[in-house]
mmCIF file of C-alpha atoms and ligand atoms in Angstrom:
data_model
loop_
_atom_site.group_PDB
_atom_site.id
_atom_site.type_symbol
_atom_site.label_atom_id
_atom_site.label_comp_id
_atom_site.label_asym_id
_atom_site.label_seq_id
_atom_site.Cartn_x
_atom_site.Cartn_y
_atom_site.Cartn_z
ATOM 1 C CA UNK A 1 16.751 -14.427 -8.924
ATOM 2 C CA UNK A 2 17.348 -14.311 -12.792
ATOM 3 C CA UNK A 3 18.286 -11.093 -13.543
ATOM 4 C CA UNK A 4 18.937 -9.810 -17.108
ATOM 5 C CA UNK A 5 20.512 -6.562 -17.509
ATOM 6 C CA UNK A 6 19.469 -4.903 -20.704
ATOM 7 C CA UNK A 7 19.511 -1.418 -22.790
ATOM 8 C CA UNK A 8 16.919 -0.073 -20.461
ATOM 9 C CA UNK A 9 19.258 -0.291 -17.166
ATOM 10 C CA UNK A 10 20.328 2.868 -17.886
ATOM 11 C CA UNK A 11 16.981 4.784 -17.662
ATOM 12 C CA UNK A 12 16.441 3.278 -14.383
ATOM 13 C CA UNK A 13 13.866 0.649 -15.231
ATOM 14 C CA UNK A 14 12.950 -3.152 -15.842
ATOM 15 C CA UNK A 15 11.203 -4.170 -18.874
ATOM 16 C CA UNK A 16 7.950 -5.752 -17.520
ATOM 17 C CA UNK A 17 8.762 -9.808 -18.398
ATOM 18 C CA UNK A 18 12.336 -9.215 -17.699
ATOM 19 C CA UNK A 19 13.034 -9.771 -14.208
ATOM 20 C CA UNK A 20 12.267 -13.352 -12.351
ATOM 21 C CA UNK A 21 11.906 -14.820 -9.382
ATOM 22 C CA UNK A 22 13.680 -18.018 -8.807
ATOM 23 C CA UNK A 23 10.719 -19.963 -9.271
ATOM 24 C CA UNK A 24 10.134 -17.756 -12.654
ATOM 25 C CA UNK A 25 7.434 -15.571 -10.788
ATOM 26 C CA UNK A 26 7.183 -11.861 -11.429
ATOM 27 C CA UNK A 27 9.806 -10.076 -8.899
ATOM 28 C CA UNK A 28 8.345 -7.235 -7.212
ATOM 29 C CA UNK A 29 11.302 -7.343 -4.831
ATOM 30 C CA UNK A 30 13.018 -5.055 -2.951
ATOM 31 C CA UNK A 31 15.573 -2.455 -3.615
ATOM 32 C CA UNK A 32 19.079 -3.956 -5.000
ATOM 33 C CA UNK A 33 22.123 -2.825 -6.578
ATOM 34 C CA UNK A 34 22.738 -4.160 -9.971
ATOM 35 C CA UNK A 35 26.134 -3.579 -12.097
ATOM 36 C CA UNK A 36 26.943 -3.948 -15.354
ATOM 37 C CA UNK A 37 30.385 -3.616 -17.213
ATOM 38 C CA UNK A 38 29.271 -0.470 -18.539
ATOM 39 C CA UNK A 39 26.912 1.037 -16.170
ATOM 40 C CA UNK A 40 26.558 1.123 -12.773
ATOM 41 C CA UNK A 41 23.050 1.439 -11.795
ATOM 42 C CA UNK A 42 20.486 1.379 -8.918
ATOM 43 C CA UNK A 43 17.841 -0.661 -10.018
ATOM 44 C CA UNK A 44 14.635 0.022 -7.821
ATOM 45 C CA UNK A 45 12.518 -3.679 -7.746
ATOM 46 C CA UNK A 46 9.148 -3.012 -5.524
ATOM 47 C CA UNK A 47 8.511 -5.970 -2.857
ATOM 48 C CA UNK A 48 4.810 -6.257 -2.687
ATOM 49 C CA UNK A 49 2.857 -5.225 0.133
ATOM 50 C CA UNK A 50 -0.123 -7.300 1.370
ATOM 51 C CA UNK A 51 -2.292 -5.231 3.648
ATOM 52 C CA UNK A 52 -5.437 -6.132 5.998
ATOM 53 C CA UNK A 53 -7.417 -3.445 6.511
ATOM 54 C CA UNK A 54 -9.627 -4.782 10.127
ATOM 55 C CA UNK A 55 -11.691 -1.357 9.937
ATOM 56 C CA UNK A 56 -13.916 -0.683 12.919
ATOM 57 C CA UNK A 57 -14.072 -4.598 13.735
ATOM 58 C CA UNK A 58 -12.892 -7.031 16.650
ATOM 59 C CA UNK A 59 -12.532 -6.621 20.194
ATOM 60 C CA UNK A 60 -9.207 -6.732 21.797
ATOM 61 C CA UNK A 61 -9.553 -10.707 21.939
ATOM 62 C CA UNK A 62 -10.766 -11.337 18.580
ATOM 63 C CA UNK A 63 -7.814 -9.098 16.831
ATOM 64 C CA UNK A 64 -5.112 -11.629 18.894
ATOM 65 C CA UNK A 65 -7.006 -14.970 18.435
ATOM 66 C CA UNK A 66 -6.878 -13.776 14.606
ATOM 67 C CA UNK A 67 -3.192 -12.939 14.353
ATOM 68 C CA UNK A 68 -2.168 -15.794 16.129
ATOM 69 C CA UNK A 69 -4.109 -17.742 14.017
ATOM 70 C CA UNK A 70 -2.498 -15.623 10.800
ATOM 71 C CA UNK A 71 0.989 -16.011 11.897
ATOM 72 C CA UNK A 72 2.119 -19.430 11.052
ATOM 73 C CA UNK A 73 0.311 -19.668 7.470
ATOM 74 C CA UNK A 74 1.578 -16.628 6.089
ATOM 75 C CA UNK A 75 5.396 -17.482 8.381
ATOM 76 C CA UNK A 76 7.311 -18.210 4.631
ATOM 77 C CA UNK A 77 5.765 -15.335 3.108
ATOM 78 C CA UNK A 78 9.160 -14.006 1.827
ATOM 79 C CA UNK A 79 7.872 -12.372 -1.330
ATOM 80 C CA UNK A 80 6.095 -9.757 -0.030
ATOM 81 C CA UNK A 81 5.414 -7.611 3.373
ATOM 82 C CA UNK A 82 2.508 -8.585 5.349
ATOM 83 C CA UNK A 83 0.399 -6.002 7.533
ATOM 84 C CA UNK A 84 -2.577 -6.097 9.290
ATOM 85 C CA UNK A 85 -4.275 -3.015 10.828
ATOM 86 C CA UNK A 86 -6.014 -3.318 13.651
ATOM 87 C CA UNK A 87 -8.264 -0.927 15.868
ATOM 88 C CA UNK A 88 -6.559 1.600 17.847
ATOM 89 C CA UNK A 89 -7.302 -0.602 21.381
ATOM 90 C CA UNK A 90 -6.522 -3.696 20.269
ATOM 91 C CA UNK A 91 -2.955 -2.418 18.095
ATOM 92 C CA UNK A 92 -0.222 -2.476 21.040
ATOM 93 C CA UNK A 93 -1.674 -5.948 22.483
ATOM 94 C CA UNK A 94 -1.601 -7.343 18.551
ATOM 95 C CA UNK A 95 2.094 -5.931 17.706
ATOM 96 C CA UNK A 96 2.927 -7.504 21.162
ATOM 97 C CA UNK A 97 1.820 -11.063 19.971
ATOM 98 C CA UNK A 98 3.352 -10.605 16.341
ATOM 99 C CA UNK A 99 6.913 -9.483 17.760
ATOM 100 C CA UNK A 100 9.306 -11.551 15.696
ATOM 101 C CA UNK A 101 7.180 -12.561 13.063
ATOM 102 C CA UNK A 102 6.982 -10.950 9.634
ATOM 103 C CA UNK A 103 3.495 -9.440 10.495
ATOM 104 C CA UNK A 104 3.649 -5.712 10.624
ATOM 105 C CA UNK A 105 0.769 -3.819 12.049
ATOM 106 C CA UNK A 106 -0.674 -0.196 11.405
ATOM 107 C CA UNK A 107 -2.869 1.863 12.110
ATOM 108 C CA UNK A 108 -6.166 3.039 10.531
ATOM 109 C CA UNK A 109 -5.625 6.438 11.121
ATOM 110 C CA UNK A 110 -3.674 9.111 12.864
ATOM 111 C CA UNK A 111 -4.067 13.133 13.677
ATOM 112 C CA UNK A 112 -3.047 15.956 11.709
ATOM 113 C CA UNK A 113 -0.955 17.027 15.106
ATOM 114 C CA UNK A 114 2.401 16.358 15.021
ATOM 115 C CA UNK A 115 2.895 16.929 19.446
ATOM 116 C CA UNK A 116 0.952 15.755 22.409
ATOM 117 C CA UNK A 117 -1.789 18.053 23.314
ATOM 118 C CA UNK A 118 -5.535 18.746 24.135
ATOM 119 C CA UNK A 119 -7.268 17.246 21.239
ATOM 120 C CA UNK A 120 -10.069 14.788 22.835
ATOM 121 C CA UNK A 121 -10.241 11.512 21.005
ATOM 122 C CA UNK A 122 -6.738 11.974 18.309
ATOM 123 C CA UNK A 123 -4.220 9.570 18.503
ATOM 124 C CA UNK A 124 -1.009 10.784 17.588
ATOM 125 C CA UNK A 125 1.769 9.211 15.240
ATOM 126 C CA UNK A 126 4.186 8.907 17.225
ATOM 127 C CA UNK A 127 2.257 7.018 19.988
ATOM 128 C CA UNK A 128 0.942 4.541 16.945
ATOM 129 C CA UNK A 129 4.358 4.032 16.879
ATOM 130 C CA UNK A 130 5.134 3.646 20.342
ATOM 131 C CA UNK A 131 2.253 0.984 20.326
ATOM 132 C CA UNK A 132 4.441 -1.327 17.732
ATOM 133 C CA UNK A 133 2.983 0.296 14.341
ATOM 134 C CA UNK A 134 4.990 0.330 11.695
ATOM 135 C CA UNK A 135 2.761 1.569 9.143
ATOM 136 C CA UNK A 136 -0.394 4.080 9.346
ATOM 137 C CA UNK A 137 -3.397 4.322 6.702
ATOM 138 C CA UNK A 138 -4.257 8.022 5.982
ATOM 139 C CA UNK A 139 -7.099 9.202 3.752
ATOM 140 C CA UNK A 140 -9.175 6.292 3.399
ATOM 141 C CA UNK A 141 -12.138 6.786 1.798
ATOM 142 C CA UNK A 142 -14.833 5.855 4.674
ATOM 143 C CA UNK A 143 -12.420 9.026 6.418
ATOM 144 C CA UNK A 144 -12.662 11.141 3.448
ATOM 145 C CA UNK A 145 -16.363 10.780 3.503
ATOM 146 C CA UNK A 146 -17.870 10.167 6.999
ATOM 147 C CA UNK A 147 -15.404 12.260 9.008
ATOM 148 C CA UNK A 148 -14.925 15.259 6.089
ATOM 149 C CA UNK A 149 -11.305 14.322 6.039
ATOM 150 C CA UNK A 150 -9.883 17.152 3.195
ATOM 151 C CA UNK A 151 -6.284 16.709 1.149
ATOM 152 C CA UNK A 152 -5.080 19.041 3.429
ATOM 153 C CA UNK A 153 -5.514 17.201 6.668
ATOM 154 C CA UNK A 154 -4.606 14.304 5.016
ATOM 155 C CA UNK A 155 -0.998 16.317 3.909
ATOM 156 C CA UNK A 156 -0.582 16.854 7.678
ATOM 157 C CA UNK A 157 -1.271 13.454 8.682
ATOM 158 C CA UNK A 158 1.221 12.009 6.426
ATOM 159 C CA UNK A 159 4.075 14.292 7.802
ATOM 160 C CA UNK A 160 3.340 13.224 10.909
ATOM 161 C CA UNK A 161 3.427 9.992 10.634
ATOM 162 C CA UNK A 162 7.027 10.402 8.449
ATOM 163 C CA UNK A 163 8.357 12.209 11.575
ATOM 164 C CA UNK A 164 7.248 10.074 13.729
ATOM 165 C CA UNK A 165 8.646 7.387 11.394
ATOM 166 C CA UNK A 166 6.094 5.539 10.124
ATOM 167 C CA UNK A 167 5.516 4.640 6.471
ATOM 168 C CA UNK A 168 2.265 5.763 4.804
ATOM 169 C CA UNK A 169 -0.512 4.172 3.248
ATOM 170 C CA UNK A 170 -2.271 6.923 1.937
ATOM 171 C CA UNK A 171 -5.705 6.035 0.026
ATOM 172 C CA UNK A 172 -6.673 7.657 -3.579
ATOM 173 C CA UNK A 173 -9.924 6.777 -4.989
ATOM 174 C CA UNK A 174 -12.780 7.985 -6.738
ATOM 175 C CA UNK A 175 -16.530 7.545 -6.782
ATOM 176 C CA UNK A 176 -18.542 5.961 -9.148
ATOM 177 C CA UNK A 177 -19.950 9.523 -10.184
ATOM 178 C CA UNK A 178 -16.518 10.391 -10.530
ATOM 179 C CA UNK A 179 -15.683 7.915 -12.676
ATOM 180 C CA UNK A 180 -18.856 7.956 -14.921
ATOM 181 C CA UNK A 181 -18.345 11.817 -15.663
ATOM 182 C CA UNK A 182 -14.787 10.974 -16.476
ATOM 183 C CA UNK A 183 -13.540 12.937 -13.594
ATOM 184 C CA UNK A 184 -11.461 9.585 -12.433
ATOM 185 C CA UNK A 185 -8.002 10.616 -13.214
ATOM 186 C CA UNK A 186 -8.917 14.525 -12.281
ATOM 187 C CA UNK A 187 -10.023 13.342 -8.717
ATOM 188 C CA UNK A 188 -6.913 10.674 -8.435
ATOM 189 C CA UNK A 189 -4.746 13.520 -9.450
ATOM 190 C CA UNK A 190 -6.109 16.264 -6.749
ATOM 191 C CA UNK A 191 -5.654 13.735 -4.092
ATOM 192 C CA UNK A 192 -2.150 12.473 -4.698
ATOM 193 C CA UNK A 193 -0.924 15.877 -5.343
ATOM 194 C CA UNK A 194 -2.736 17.108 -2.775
ATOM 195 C CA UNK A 195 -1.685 14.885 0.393
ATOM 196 C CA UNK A 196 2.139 14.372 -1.273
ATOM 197 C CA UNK A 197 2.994 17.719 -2.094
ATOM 198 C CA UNK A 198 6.017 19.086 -0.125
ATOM 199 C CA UNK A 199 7.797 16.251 0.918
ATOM 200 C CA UNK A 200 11.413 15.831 0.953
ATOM 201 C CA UNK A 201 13.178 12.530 -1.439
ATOM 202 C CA UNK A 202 13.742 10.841 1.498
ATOM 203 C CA UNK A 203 10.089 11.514 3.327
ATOM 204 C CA UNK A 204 9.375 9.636 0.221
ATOM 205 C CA UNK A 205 10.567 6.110 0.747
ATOM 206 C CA UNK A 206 7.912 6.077 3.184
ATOM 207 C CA UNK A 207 5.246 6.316 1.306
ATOM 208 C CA UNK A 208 2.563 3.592 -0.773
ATOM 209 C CA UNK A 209 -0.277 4.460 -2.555
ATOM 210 C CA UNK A 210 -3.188 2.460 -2.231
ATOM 211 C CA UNK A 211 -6.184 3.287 -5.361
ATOM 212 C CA UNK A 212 -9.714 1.973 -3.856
ATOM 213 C CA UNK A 213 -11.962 3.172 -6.113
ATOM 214 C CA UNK A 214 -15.078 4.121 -4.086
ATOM 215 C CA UNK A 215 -17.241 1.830 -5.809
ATOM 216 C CA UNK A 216 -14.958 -0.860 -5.404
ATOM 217 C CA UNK A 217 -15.174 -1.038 -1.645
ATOM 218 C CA UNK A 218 -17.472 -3.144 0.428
ATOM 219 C CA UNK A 219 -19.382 -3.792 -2.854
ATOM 220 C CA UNK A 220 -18.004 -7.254 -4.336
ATOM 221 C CA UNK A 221 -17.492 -4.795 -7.142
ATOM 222 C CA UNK A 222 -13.846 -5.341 -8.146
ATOM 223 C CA UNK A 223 -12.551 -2.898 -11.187
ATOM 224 C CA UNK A 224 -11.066 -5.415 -13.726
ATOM 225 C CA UNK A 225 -7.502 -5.760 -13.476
ATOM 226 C CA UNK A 226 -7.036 -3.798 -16.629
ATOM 227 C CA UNK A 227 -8.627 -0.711 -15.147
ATOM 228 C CA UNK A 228 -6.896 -1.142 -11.656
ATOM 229 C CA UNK A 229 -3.690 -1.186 -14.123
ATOM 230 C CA UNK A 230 -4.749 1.720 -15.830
ATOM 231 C CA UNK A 231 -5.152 4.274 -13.017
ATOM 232 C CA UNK A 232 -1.698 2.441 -11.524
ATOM 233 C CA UNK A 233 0.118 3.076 -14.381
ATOM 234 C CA UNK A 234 -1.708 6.981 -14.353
ATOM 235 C CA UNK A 235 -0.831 7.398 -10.422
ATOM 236 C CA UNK A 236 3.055 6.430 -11.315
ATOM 237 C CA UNK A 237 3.182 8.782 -14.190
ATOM 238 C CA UNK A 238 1.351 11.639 -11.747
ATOM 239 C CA UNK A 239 4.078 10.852 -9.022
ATOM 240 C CA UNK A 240 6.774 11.389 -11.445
ATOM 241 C CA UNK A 241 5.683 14.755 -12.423
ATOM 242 C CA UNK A 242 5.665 15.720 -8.750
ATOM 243 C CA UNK A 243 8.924 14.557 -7.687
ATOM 244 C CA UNK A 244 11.344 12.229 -9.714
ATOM 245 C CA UNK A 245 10.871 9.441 -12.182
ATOM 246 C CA UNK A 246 13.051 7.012 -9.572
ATOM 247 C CA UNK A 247 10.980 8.195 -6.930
ATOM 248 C CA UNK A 248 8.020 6.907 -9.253
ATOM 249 C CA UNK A 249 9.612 3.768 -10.174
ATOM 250 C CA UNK A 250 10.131 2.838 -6.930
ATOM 251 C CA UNK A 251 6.898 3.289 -5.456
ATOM 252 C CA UNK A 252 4.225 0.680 -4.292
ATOM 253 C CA UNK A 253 0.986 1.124 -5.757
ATOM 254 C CA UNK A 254 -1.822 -1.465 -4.111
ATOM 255 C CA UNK A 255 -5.213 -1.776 -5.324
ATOM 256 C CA UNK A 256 -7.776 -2.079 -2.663
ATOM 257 C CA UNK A 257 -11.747 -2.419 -3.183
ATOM 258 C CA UNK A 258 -13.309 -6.230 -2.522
ATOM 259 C CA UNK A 259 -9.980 -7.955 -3.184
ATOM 260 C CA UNK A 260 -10.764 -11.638 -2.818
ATOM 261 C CA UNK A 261 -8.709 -14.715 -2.927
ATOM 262 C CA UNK A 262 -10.365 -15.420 -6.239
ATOM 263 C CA UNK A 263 -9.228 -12.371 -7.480
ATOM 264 C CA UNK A 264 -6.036 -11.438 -6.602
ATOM 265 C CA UNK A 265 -3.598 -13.520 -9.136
ATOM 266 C CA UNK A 266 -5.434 -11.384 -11.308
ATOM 267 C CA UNK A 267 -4.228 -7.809 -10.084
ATOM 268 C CA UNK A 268 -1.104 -8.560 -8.843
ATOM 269 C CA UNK A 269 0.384 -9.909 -12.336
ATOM 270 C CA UNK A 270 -0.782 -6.421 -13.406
ATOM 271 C CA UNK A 271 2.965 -4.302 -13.760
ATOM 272 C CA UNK A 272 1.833 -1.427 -12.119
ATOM 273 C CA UNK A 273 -0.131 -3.384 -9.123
ATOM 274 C CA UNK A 274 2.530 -3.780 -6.368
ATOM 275 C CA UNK A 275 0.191 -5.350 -3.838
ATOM 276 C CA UNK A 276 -3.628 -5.148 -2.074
ATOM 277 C CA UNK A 277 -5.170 -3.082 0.468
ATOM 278 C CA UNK A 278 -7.725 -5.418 1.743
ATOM 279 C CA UNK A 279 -10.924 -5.165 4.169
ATOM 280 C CA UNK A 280 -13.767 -7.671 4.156
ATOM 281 C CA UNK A 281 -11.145 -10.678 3.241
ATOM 282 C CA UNK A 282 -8.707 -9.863 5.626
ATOM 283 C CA UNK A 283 -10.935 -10.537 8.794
ATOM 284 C CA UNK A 284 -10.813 -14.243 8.684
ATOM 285 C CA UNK A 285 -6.677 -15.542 8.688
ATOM 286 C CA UNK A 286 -7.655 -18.220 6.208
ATOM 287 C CA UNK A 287 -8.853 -15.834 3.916
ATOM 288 C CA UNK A 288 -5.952 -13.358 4.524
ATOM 289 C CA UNK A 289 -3.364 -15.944 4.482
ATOM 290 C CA UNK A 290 -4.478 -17.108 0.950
ATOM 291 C CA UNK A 291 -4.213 -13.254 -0.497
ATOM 292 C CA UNK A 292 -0.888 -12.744 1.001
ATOM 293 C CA UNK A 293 0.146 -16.438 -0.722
ATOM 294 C CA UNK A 294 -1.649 -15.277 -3.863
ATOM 295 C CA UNK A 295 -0.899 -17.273 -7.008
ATOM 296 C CA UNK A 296 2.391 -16.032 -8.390
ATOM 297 C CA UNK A 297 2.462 -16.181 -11.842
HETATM 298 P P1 LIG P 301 -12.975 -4.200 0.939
HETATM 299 O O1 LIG P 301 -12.335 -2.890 1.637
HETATM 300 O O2 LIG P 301 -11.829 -5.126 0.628
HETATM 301 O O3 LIG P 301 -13.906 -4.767 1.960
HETATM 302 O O4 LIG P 301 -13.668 -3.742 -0.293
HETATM 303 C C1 LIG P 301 -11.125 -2.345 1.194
HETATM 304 C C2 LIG P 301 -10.782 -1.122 2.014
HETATM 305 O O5 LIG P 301 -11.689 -0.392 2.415
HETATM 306 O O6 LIG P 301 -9.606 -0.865 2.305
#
């Protein structure tokens, strides 16, 4: 990587343009230590997260005949973290195949409980993670509005799936009523602070946002890449004023809402867009494989 240190080091961020892959791509990398003569920094780079969201699809089969098939064309994916999230029954069996590759799985969901107990039907965090999860999706919008999921439970579910130790994707996103009374940023705002509030510095490493405008999903609707941008570049400025501009600067924003391989060069050359949450594209590996080895410009 070409890295040039310059009079913004000390303030803890890269000039968008600045900082270059090897092959003279974006970098979205991962955490690293820079040093200069005169300061010695952290420097937070963000590696981008690709993410398959396999909703309430594929028997236990299907979900292993389609990671197997994933695995080798996304196997030199180095630039960013793969992840696909199967249903609950098929998620131990899938993270069983995938052991040793660079395919992470999560889950879809988890339950506000932190313990084992009688609650019919839950799954709890840390048995996702006993399973082979890595990751969990909290708050999506299908559970916000088909299963009356509130910012509250959606607090609880992300701190138990941090104790349990699994990193968060937790989904902000308004409707299109929302958005057309100009309640976007109001809504994006009530959700973040609402399901983030509380948490410690280090609870938040294990968190990414993913925005999926409501309108956006399941429609072929996309938001342009200049309003994803915009309501990135608003969710980073709300997460700064609730915990710490490096905490900010180091989290992974993904846009989710009919990301397509046609589509996704697009948003991820965006510099708040950090990666894509995706659903209808990610059920087929030849369509996944292509948005995880999105164009990098
Ligand atoms: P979509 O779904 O890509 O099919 O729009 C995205 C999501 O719901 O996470």
């Amino acid at each position: 990587m070409n890295f040039e240190l310059c009079a913004w080091c000390f303030v803890l961020r890269i000039p968008h343009g600045r900082a270059r892959n090897g092959d003279g791509s974006k970098y979205k990398g991962q955490k690293f230590k820079a040093q200069s003569t005169k300061h010695k920094v952290k420097l937070f780079m963000r590696k981008p997260v690709i993410a398959g969201n396999w909703k309430m699809y594929k028997t236990v089969g299907e979900s292993v005949d389609t990671a197997l098939a994933l695995k080798p064309l996304v196997a030199n994916a180095n630039h960013c973290e793969v992840i696909i999230a199967p249903v609950f029954t098929s998620l131990k069996t899938v993270a069983d195949r995938l052991e040793g590759s660079n395919v992470r799985v999560s889950g879809q969901n988890c339950s506000t409980e932190v313990e084992e107990g009688a609650h019919t039907g839950e799954v709890a965090a840390f048995m996702l993670r006993d399973a082979g999860a890595r990751h969990v999706i909290v708050g999506h919008s299908e559970r916000r509005h088909f299963y009356s999921e509130t910012d509250a439970m959606v607090k609880r579910k992300c701190q138990a799936a941090i104790s349990a130790g699994l990193t968060v994707i937790m989904c902000v996103g308004e409707t299109l009523d929302q958005r057309e009374q100009g309640n976007a940023e109001n809504v994006v705002r009530g959700q973040l602070n609402g399901g983030l509030s509380g948490l410690t510095a280090l609870d938040l490493d294990r968190i990414i946002v993913a925005y999926e405008p409501v309108w956006a999903i399941g429609t072929g609707r996309t938001a342009t890449p200049e309003q994803a941008q915009e309501m990135h570049a608003f969710i980073r400025r709300v997460f700064a004023e609730g915990h710490t501009a490096t905490a900010a600067e180091a989290l992974r924003i993904l846009y989710g809402g009919s990301v397509k391989p046609e589509n996704i060069a697009g948003l991820m050359v965006q510099g708040d867009i950090d990666g894509a949450l995706v659903g209808g594209a990610s059920l087929k590996a030849e369509s996944f494989a292509k948005l995880v080895n999105y164009e990098r410009r």
